[in-house]
Amino acid sequence: MMKIWIALVLIAFAAGASAQTCTCETMKWATCEENPCSCTILIGDNRKQLLDCTQLIPKCYLMKAEMYRRSKGQSYRGFGGKPDENAIVDNDGIYDPECENDGKFRAKQCNNTDQCWCVNSAGVRRTDKGDKDLKCDKLVETYWVRLQLVHKPVTGEVATANLKAAIADAIHKRYRNFNKDLVDKVEYDPDSRMIVVDVKKEMGNRKSDLTHMAYYMEKDVKVLPLFKNQDKFEPTIGNQKLEMESILVYYVDEEAPTITMKHLSGGIIAVIVVVVLAVVAGLLVLFFARRRQNQRYNKAQQREMEAM
Ligand SMILES: *[C@@H]1O[C@H](CO)[C@@H](O)[C@H](O)[C@H]1NC(C)=O
């Protein structure tokens, strides 16, 4: 009897001790202080943002923190870093955002410059860039995200029958109880190993947010998890674990974006020029090949004539 009591007391002690350790499971860069437990992240010199570590951290805070870490030369991977002053990285369209008090993006963003643009609730630019006087009357909500994932090769076939449930389950578990019902459609192409996941909410729904989950997943696949726990995002389908090798996120907003072709024209012109050049080159090759063939044919004909 005594032994049981001692064991119980020890267990209670251990439970109490573990409840006291104060960490931020949803943000590896956070610093936490105990009594009472509160966690913050640095988003500027002496600027701390208080975090709710029971939830995914709003993307706006995360981008701000990442920009600050970059400006300090701290690696946002938590490892490695700039090997040289001139080293460059592909910074995935990141900027230093303005956040609202609740962590939402300000509708108008300027990246600390005189050039401004309007963003959606995912912080993604949805208008042309303008000057400081640009008006963005409201933050337009992203109600649909498409996560286009490619998984690493696996042995055997992927059990597609359970794919949707398995993906929804993995998303629900990993991204802090993300509502499974919002996983609308999952499609799979075995040849390209591509999984297309459509996550969609009703237009007007302001209770659920899709963009934080999408951002965490993007980081999971492209860089390293934002979570304290560095386990990979690896949905289990049947008895197979699918490790992801790439991700592309599309955002669909409640209102269509107003980006005009003008700003895309550089890239599009380049593509058109390349295509036109390729076509011209192809035609030239064909033309000369034909001509040579004709010449040969003519010569052969001539010889035949002479022989006669
Ligand atoms: C924002 O500014 C930073 C540095 O000032 C720059 O590296 C980054 O490319 C800018 N981002 C955008 C989207 O303009």
Tab-separated table of C-alpha atoms and ligand atoms in Angstrom:
chain	number	residue	atom	x	y	z
A	1	MET	CA	0.000	0.000	0.000
A	2	MET	CA	2.792	2.373	1.011
A	3	LYS	CA	4.582	1.735	-2.263
A	4	ILE	CA	1.502	2.692	-4.247
A	5	TRP	CA	1.198	5.933	-2.316
A	6	ILE	CA	4.829	6.814	-2.972
A	7	ALA	CA	4.380	6.036	-6.645
A	8	LEU	CA	1.266	8.228	-6.814
A	9	VAL	CA	3.021	11.112	-5.099
A	10	LEU	CA	5.960	10.786	-7.500
A	11	ILE	CA	3.627	10.781	-10.511
A	12	ALA	CA	1.793	13.843	-9.244
A	13	PHE	CA	5.129	15.564	-8.749
A	14	ALA	CA	6.291	14.724	-12.248
A	15	ALA	CA	3.015	15.935	-13.753
A	16	GLY	CA	3.243	19.185	-11.806
A	17	ALA	CA	6.829	19.740	-12.887
A	18	SER	CA	6.030	19.135	-16.551
A	19	ALA	CA	3.019	21.464	-16.407
A	20	GLN	CA	5.309	24.167	-15.107
A	21	THR	CA	7.768	24.023	-17.956
A	22	CYS	CA	6.668	26.774	-20.202
A	23	THR	CA	7.505	26.418	-23.872
A	24	CYS	CA	6.035	27.546	-27.165
A	25	GLU	CA	5.182	24.462	-29.183
A	26	THR	CA	4.011	26.408	-32.238
A	27	MET	CA	7.044	28.681	-32.590
A	28	LYS	CA	10.638	27.557	-32.275
A	29	TRP	CA	12.061	31.105	-32.104
A	30	ALA	CA	9.884	32.177	-29.157
A	31	THR	CA	11.297	32.983	-25.731
A	32	CYS	CA	9.179	32.100	-22.755
A	33	GLU	CA	9.142	33.314	-19.180
A	34	GLU	CA	7.532	31.420	-16.338
A	35	ASN	CA	5.136	32.484	-13.583
A	36	PRO	CA	2.904	33.193	-15.310
A	37	CYS	CA	3.993	31.499	-18.514
A	38	SER	CA	4.188	33.975	-21.377
A	39	CYS	CA	6.003	33.640	-24.670
A	40	THR	CA	7.153	36.362	-27.026
A	41	ILE	CA	9.010	36.702	-30.279
A	42	LEU	CA	11.312	39.529	-31.354
A	43	ILE	CA	9.944	41.499	-34.312
A	44	GLY	CA	12.257	44.508	-34.062
A	45	ASP	CA	14.897	46.044	-31.853
A	46	ASN	CA	13.428	45.706	-28.359
A	47	ARG	CA	10.048	44.958	-29.909
A	48	LYS	CA	8.477	41.822	-28.544
A	49	GLN	CA	5.244	40.330	-29.796
A	50	LEU	CA	3.222	38.338	-27.276
A	51	LEU	CA	2.206	34.941	-28.665
A	52	ASP	CA	-0.622	32.500	-28.057
A	53	CYS	CA	1.314	29.253	-28.291
A	54	THR	CA	-1.822	27.089	-28.138
A	55	GLN	CA	-2.577	28.233	-31.700
A	56	LEU	CA	-0.694	28.539	-34.951
A	57	ILE	CA	1.090	31.897	-34.845
A	58	PRO	CA	-0.335	34.456	-37.325
A	59	LYS	CA	1.657	34.608	-40.535
A	60	CYS	CA	2.081	38.373	-40.234
A	61	TYR	CA	4.023	37.990	-36.965
A	62	LEU	CA	6.066	35.160	-38.407
A	63	MET	CA	7.059	37.163	-41.472
A	64	LYS	CA	7.929	40.126	-39.310
A	65	ALA	CA	10.071	37.979	-37.058
A	66	GLU	CA	11.758	36.372	-40.039
A	67	MET	CA	12.590	39.748	-41.582
A	68	TYR	CA	14.018	40.882	-38.265
A	69	ARG	CA	16.108	37.745	-37.933
A	70	ARG	CA	17.406	38.204	-41.464
A	71	SER	CA	18.303	41.825	-40.780
A	72	LYS	CA	20.317	40.589	-37.790
A	73	GLY	CA	21.994	37.959	-39.929
A	74	GLN	CA	20.395	35.273	-37.808
A	75	SER	CA	19.573	32.303	-39.888
A	76	TYR	CA	15.871	31.746	-40.224
A	77	ARG	CA	16.674	28.061	-40.475
A	78	GLY	CA	18.190	28.119	-37.023
A	79	PHE	CA	21.323	26.641	-38.573
A	80	GLY	CA	23.835	27.630	-41.207
A	81	GLY	CA	23.505	31.224	-42.363
A	82	LYS	CA	25.191	33.532	-44.813
A	83	PRO	CA	28.560	32.094	-45.827
A	84	ASP	CA	29.612	35.431	-47.287
A	85	GLU	CA	28.501	39.066	-47.395
A	86	ASN	CA	27.494	38.687	-51.048
A	87	ALA	CA	25.659	35.417	-50.648
A	88	ILE	CA	22.051	35.583	-51.810
A	89	VAL	CA	19.024	33.446	-51.088
A	90	ASP	CA	15.715	32.999	-52.789
A	91	ASN	CA	13.501	34.940	-50.395
A	92	ASP	CA	10.057	33.749	-51.281
A	93	GLY	CA	8.427	37.140	-51.798
A	94	ILE	CA	8.898	37.980	-48.154
A	95	TYR	CA	8.662	41.560	-46.895
A	96	ASP	CA	8.474	43.291	-43.564
A	97	PRO	CA	4.702	43.473	-43.035
A	98	GLU	CA	2.527	45.753	-40.919
A	99	CYS	CA	0.316	43.695	-38.641
A	100	GLU	CA	-2.944	44.597	-36.924
A	101	ASN	CA	-3.247	44.111	-33.179
A	102	ASP	CA	-4.868	40.709	-33.692
A	103	GLY	CA	-2.106	39.485	-36.002
A	104	LYS	CA	-3.942	40.097	-39.264
A	105	PHE	CA	-2.153	41.795	-42.134
A	106	ARG	CA	-2.818	45.483	-42.689
A	107	ALA	CA	-4.546	45.721	-46.060
A	108	LYS	CA	-1.881	48.108	-47.329
A	109	GLN	CA	1.772	47.070	-47.211
A	110	CYS	CA	4.864	49.087	-48.135
A	111	ASN	CA	7.845	47.037	-46.897
A	112	ASN	CA	9.290	50.179	-45.282
A	113	THR	CA	9.500	51.884	-48.669
A	114	ASP	CA	7.467	54.442	-50.628
A	115	GLN	CA	6.114	51.710	-52.835
A	116	CYS	CA	2.899	50.210	-51.544
A	117	TRP	CA	0.439	47.524	-52.550
A	118	CYS	CA	-2.699	45.824	-51.213
A	119	VAL	CA	-2.596	42.293	-49.852
A	120	ASN	CA	-5.116	39.560	-49.089
A	121	SER	CA	-5.514	37.903	-45.697
A	122	ALA	CA	-2.515	35.692	-46.553
A	123	GLY	CA	-0.360	38.792	-46.974
A	124	VAL	CA	0.017	38.117	-50.691
A	125	ARG	CA	-0.007	41.073	-53.070
A	126	ARG	CA	-3.275	41.357	-55.019
A	127	THR	CA	-2.927	44.767	-56.684
A	128	ASP	CA	-0.338	46.609	-58.702
A	129	LYS	CA	2.305	48.433	-56.760
A	130	GLY	CA	1.595	52.118	-56.271
A	131	ASP	CA	2.929	55.008	-54.266
A	132	LYS	CA	2.267	55.904	-50.638
A	133	ASP	CA	-1.177	57.318	-51.467
A	134	LEU	CA	-2.497	53.987	-52.706
A	135	LYS	CA	-5.869	53.117	-51.139
A	136	CYS	CA	-6.701	49.627	-49.895
A	137	ASP	CA	-10.162	49.935	-48.386
A	138	LYS	CA	-10.227	46.525	-46.725
A	139	LEU	CA	-8.337	43.303	-46.249
A	140	VAL	CA	-9.771	40.865	-48.795
A	141	GLU	CA	-10.157	37.376	-47.365
A	142	THR	CA	-8.578	34.291	-48.921
A	143	TYR	CA	-11.321	31.652	-48.755
A	144	TRP	CA	-9.652	28.937	-50.786
A	145	VAL	CA	-6.073	27.704	-50.892
A	146	ARG	CA	-4.736	25.022	-53.169
A	147	LEU	CA	-1.735	23.153	-51.794
A	148	GLN	CA	0.055	21.505	-54.671
A	149	LEU	CA	2.375	18.952	-53.102
A	150	VAL	CA	4.820	16.525	-54.670
A	151	HIS	CA	5.856	13.600	-52.502
A	152	LYS	CA	9.177	11.791	-52.642
A	153	PRO	CA	9.260	8.453	-54.457
A	154	VAL	CA	7.932	5.514	-52.472
A	155	THR	CA	8.055	1.793	-53.103
A	156	GLY	CA	4.708	0.363	-54.093
A	157	GLU	CA	1.550	2.156	-54.963
A	158	VAL	CA	-0.076	4.866	-52.907
A	159	ALA	CA	-3.473	3.760	-51.604
A	160	THR	CA	-5.562	6.466	-53.197
A	161	ALA	CA	-8.851	5.258	-51.714
A	162	ASN	CA	-7.943	6.653	-48.294
A	163	LEU	CA	-5.936	9.590	-49.532
A	164	LYS	CA	-8.378	12.357	-48.727
A	165	ALA	CA	-9.127	11.110	-45.221
A	166	ALA	CA	-5.443	10.548	-44.512
A	167	ILE	CA	-4.409	13.990	-45.708
A	168	ALA	CA	-7.237	15.683	-43.824
A	169	ASP	CA	-6.254	13.757	-40.726
A	170	ALA	CA	-2.580	14.689	-41.026
A	171	ILE	CA	-3.493	18.348	-41.459
A	172	HIS	CA	-5.907	18.218	-38.515
A	173	LYS	CA	-3.351	16.666	-36.183
A	174	ARG	CA	-0.340	18.718	-37.160
A	175	TYR	CA	-1.838	22.157	-37.561
A	176	ARG	CA	-3.507	22.510	-34.183
A	177	ASN	CA	-6.895	20.899	-34.773
A	178	PHE	CA	-7.382	22.457	-38.167
A	179	ASN	CA	-10.978	21.769	-39.185
A	180	LYS	CA	-10.989	18.625	-41.339
A	181	ASP	CA	-14.227	19.609	-43.019
A	182	LEU	CA	-12.438	22.444	-44.777
A	183	VAL	CA	-10.334	19.943	-46.720
A	184	ASP	CA	-12.588	20.015	-49.731
A	185	LYS	CA	-10.929	17.921	-52.388
A	186	VAL	CA	-7.768	15.835	-52.703
A	187	GLU	CA	-6.548	14.652	-56.069
A	188	TYR	CA	-3.575	12.496	-56.886
A	189	ASP	CA	-1.498	11.854	-59.966
A	190	PRO	CA	0.837	8.882	-59.495
A	191	ASP	CA	3.033	9.722	-62.496
A	192	SER	CA	4.047	13.137	-61.235
A	193	ARG	CA	3.608	12.099	-57.550
A	194	MET	CA	1.482	15.202	-57.192
A	195	ILE	CA	-1.162	15.632	-54.504
A	196	VAL	CA	-3.496	18.575	-54.990
A	197	VAL	CA	-5.295	19.567	-51.799
A	198	ASP	CA	-8.075	22.135	-51.987
A	199	VAL	CA	-8.874	23.745	-48.661
A	200	LYS	CA	-11.949	25.895	-48.844
A	201	LYS	CA	-14.326	27.688	-46.517
A	202	GLU	CA	-17.618	29.450	-47.137
A	203	MET	CA	-17.259	32.975	-48.403
A	204	GLY	CA	-17.898	35.308	-45.498
A	205	ASN	CA	-16.628	32.803	-42.904
A	206	ARG	CA	-14.316	34.713	-40.574
A	207	LYS	CA	-14.018	32.030	-37.888
A	208	SER	CA	-11.630	29.746	-39.731
A	209	ASP	CA	-8.359	30.879	-41.184
A	210	LEU	CA	-6.667	28.941	-43.965
A	211	THR	CA	-3.569	31.028	-44.404
A	212	HIS	CA	-1.732	30.224	-41.167
A	213	MET	CA	-1.995	26.511	-41.827
A	214	ALA	CA	-0.819	27.012	-45.421
A	215	TYR	CA	2.174	29.018	-44.222
A	216	TYR	CA	3.198	26.421	-41.649
A	217	MET	CA	2.942	23.728	-44.310
A	218	GLU	CA	4.937	25.783	-46.784
A	219	LYS	CA	7.723	26.112	-44.231
A	220	ASP	CA	7.424	22.426	-43.316
A	221	VAL	CA	8.098	21.415	-46.905
A	222	LYS	CA	10.418	24.167	-48.152
A	223	VAL	CA	12.597	24.862	-45.158
A	224	LEU	CA	12.108	23.400	-41.701
A	225	PRO	CA	9.095	23.219	-39.385
A	226	LEU	CA	8.183	26.395	-37.493
A	227	PHE	CA	7.134	24.174	-34.593
A	228	LYS	CA	9.425	23.545	-31.670
A	229	ASN	CA	9.185	19.875	-32.508
A	230	GLN	CA	11.138	19.407	-35.732
A	231	ASP	CA	9.367	16.224	-36.872
A	232	LYS	CA	8.637	16.220	-40.587
A	233	PHE	CA	5.205	16.684	-42.162
A	234	GLU	CA	4.659	13.130	-43.337
A	235	PRO	CA	1.060	12.046	-43.869
A	236	THR	CA	0.584	8.305	-43.463
A	237	ILE	CA	-1.531	6.678	-46.159
A	238	GLY	CA	-2.296	3.072	-45.281
A	239	ASN	CA	1.149	1.911	-44.183
A	240	GLN	CA	3.086	4.376	-46.303
A	241	LYS	CA	4.629	7.591	-45.096
A	242	LEU	CA	4.656	10.303	-47.712
A	243	GLU	CA	7.507	12.720	-47.303
A	244	MET	CA	6.991	15.908	-49.321
A	245	GLU	CA	9.570	17.286	-51.695
A	246	SER	CA	7.912	20.444	-52.963
A	247	ILE	CA	4.893	22.663	-52.415
A	248	LEU	CA	3.193	25.412	-54.363
A	249	VAL	CA	0.375	27.393	-52.753
A	250	TYR	CA	-2.356	29.156	-54.730
A	251	TYR	CA	-4.615	31.685	-53.027
A	252	VAL	CA	-8.162	32.437	-54.130
A	253	ASP	CA	-9.702	35.555	-52.614
A	254	GLU	CA	-13.323	36.533	-52.115
A	255	GLU	CA	-12.729	39.265	-54.680
A	256	ALA	CA	-10.663	38.879	-57.828
A	257	PRO	CA	-7.218	40.467	-57.664
A	258	THR	CA	-6.571	43.566	-59.752
A	259	ILE	CA	-3.044	42.958	-60.901
A	260	THR	CA	-2.792	44.192	-64.486
A	261	MET	CA	-0.696	42.640	-67.210
A	262	LYS	CA	1.561	45.702	-67.262
A	263	HIS	CA	3.629	44.413	-64.392
A	264	LEU	CA	3.791	40.877	-65.640
A	265	SER	CA	4.722	42.018	-69.117
A	266	GLY	CA	8.473	41.744	-68.554
A	267	GLY	CA	8.241	38.037	-67.837
A	268	ILE	CA	5.587	37.400	-70.453
A	269	ILE	CA	7.525	39.227	-73.153
A	270	ALA	CA	10.583	37.159	-72.289
A	271	VAL	CA	8.541	33.980	-72.660
A	272	ILE	CA	7.030	35.134	-75.958
A	273	VAL	CA	10.460	36.076	-77.332
A	274	VAL	CA	11.859	32.676	-76.402
A	275	VAL	CA	8.922	30.860	-77.987
A	276	VAL	CA	9.109	32.949	-81.176
A	277	LEU	CA	12.861	32.391	-81.441
A	278	ALA	CA	12.379	28.648	-80.983
A	279	VAL	CA	9.710	28.549	-83.693
A	280	VAL	CA	11.841	30.597	-86.116
A	281	ALA	CA	14.836	28.381	-85.445
A	282	GLY	CA	12.699	25.302	-86.056
A	283	LEU	CA	11.362	26.698	-89.347
A	284	LEU	CA	14.878	27.577	-90.509
A	285	VAL	CA	16.110	24.090	-89.750
A	286	LEU	CA	13.177	22.622	-91.659
A	287	PHE	CA	13.714	24.985	-94.565
A	288	PHE	CA	17.389	24.137	-94.971
A	289	ALA	CA	16.787	20.442	-94.510
A	290	ARG	CA	14.205	20.564	-97.298
A	291	ARG	CA	16.475	22.528	-99.569
A	292	ARG	CA	19.348	20.128	-99.086
A	293	GLN	CA	17.026	17.222	-99.794
A	294	ASN	CA	15.806	18.900	-102.985
A	295	GLN	CA	19.367	19.603	-104.055
A	296	ARG	CA	20.315	16.015	-103.518
A	297	TYR	CA	17.209	14.906	-105.403
A	298	ASN	CA	18.012	17.258	-108.273
A	299	LYS	CA	21.601	16.013	-108.443
A	300	ALA	CA	20.430	12.439	-108.464
A	301	GLN	CA	18.000	13.268	-111.235
A	302	GLN	CA	20.747	14.973	-113.193
A	303	ARG	CA	23.004	11.951	-112.884
A	304	GLU	CA	20.211	9.691	-114.024
A	305	MET	CA	19.621	11.896	-117.025
A	306	GLU	CA	23.294	11.872	-117.868
A	307	ALA	CA	23.451	8.103	-117.614
A	308	MET	CA	20.618	7.856	-120.090
B	1	LIG	C1	11.253	44.130	-48.808
B	1	LIG	O1	12.448	44.740	-48.396
B	1	LIG	C2	13.526	43.853	-48.219
B	1	LIG	C3	14.712	44.584	-47.675
B	1	LIG	O2	14.503	45.935	-47.522
B	1	LIG	C4	13.833	43.180	-49.535
B	1	LIG	O3	14.888	42.260	-49.369
B	1	LIG	C5	12.613	42.457	-50.037
B	1	LIG	O4	12.836	41.876	-51.291
B	1	LIG	C6	11.417	43.404	-50.127
B	1	LIG	N1	10.249	42.617	-50.466
B	1	LIG	C7	9.336	42.987	-51.368
B	1	LIG	C8	8.223	42.024	-51.622
B	1	LIG	O5	9.363	44.068	-51.940
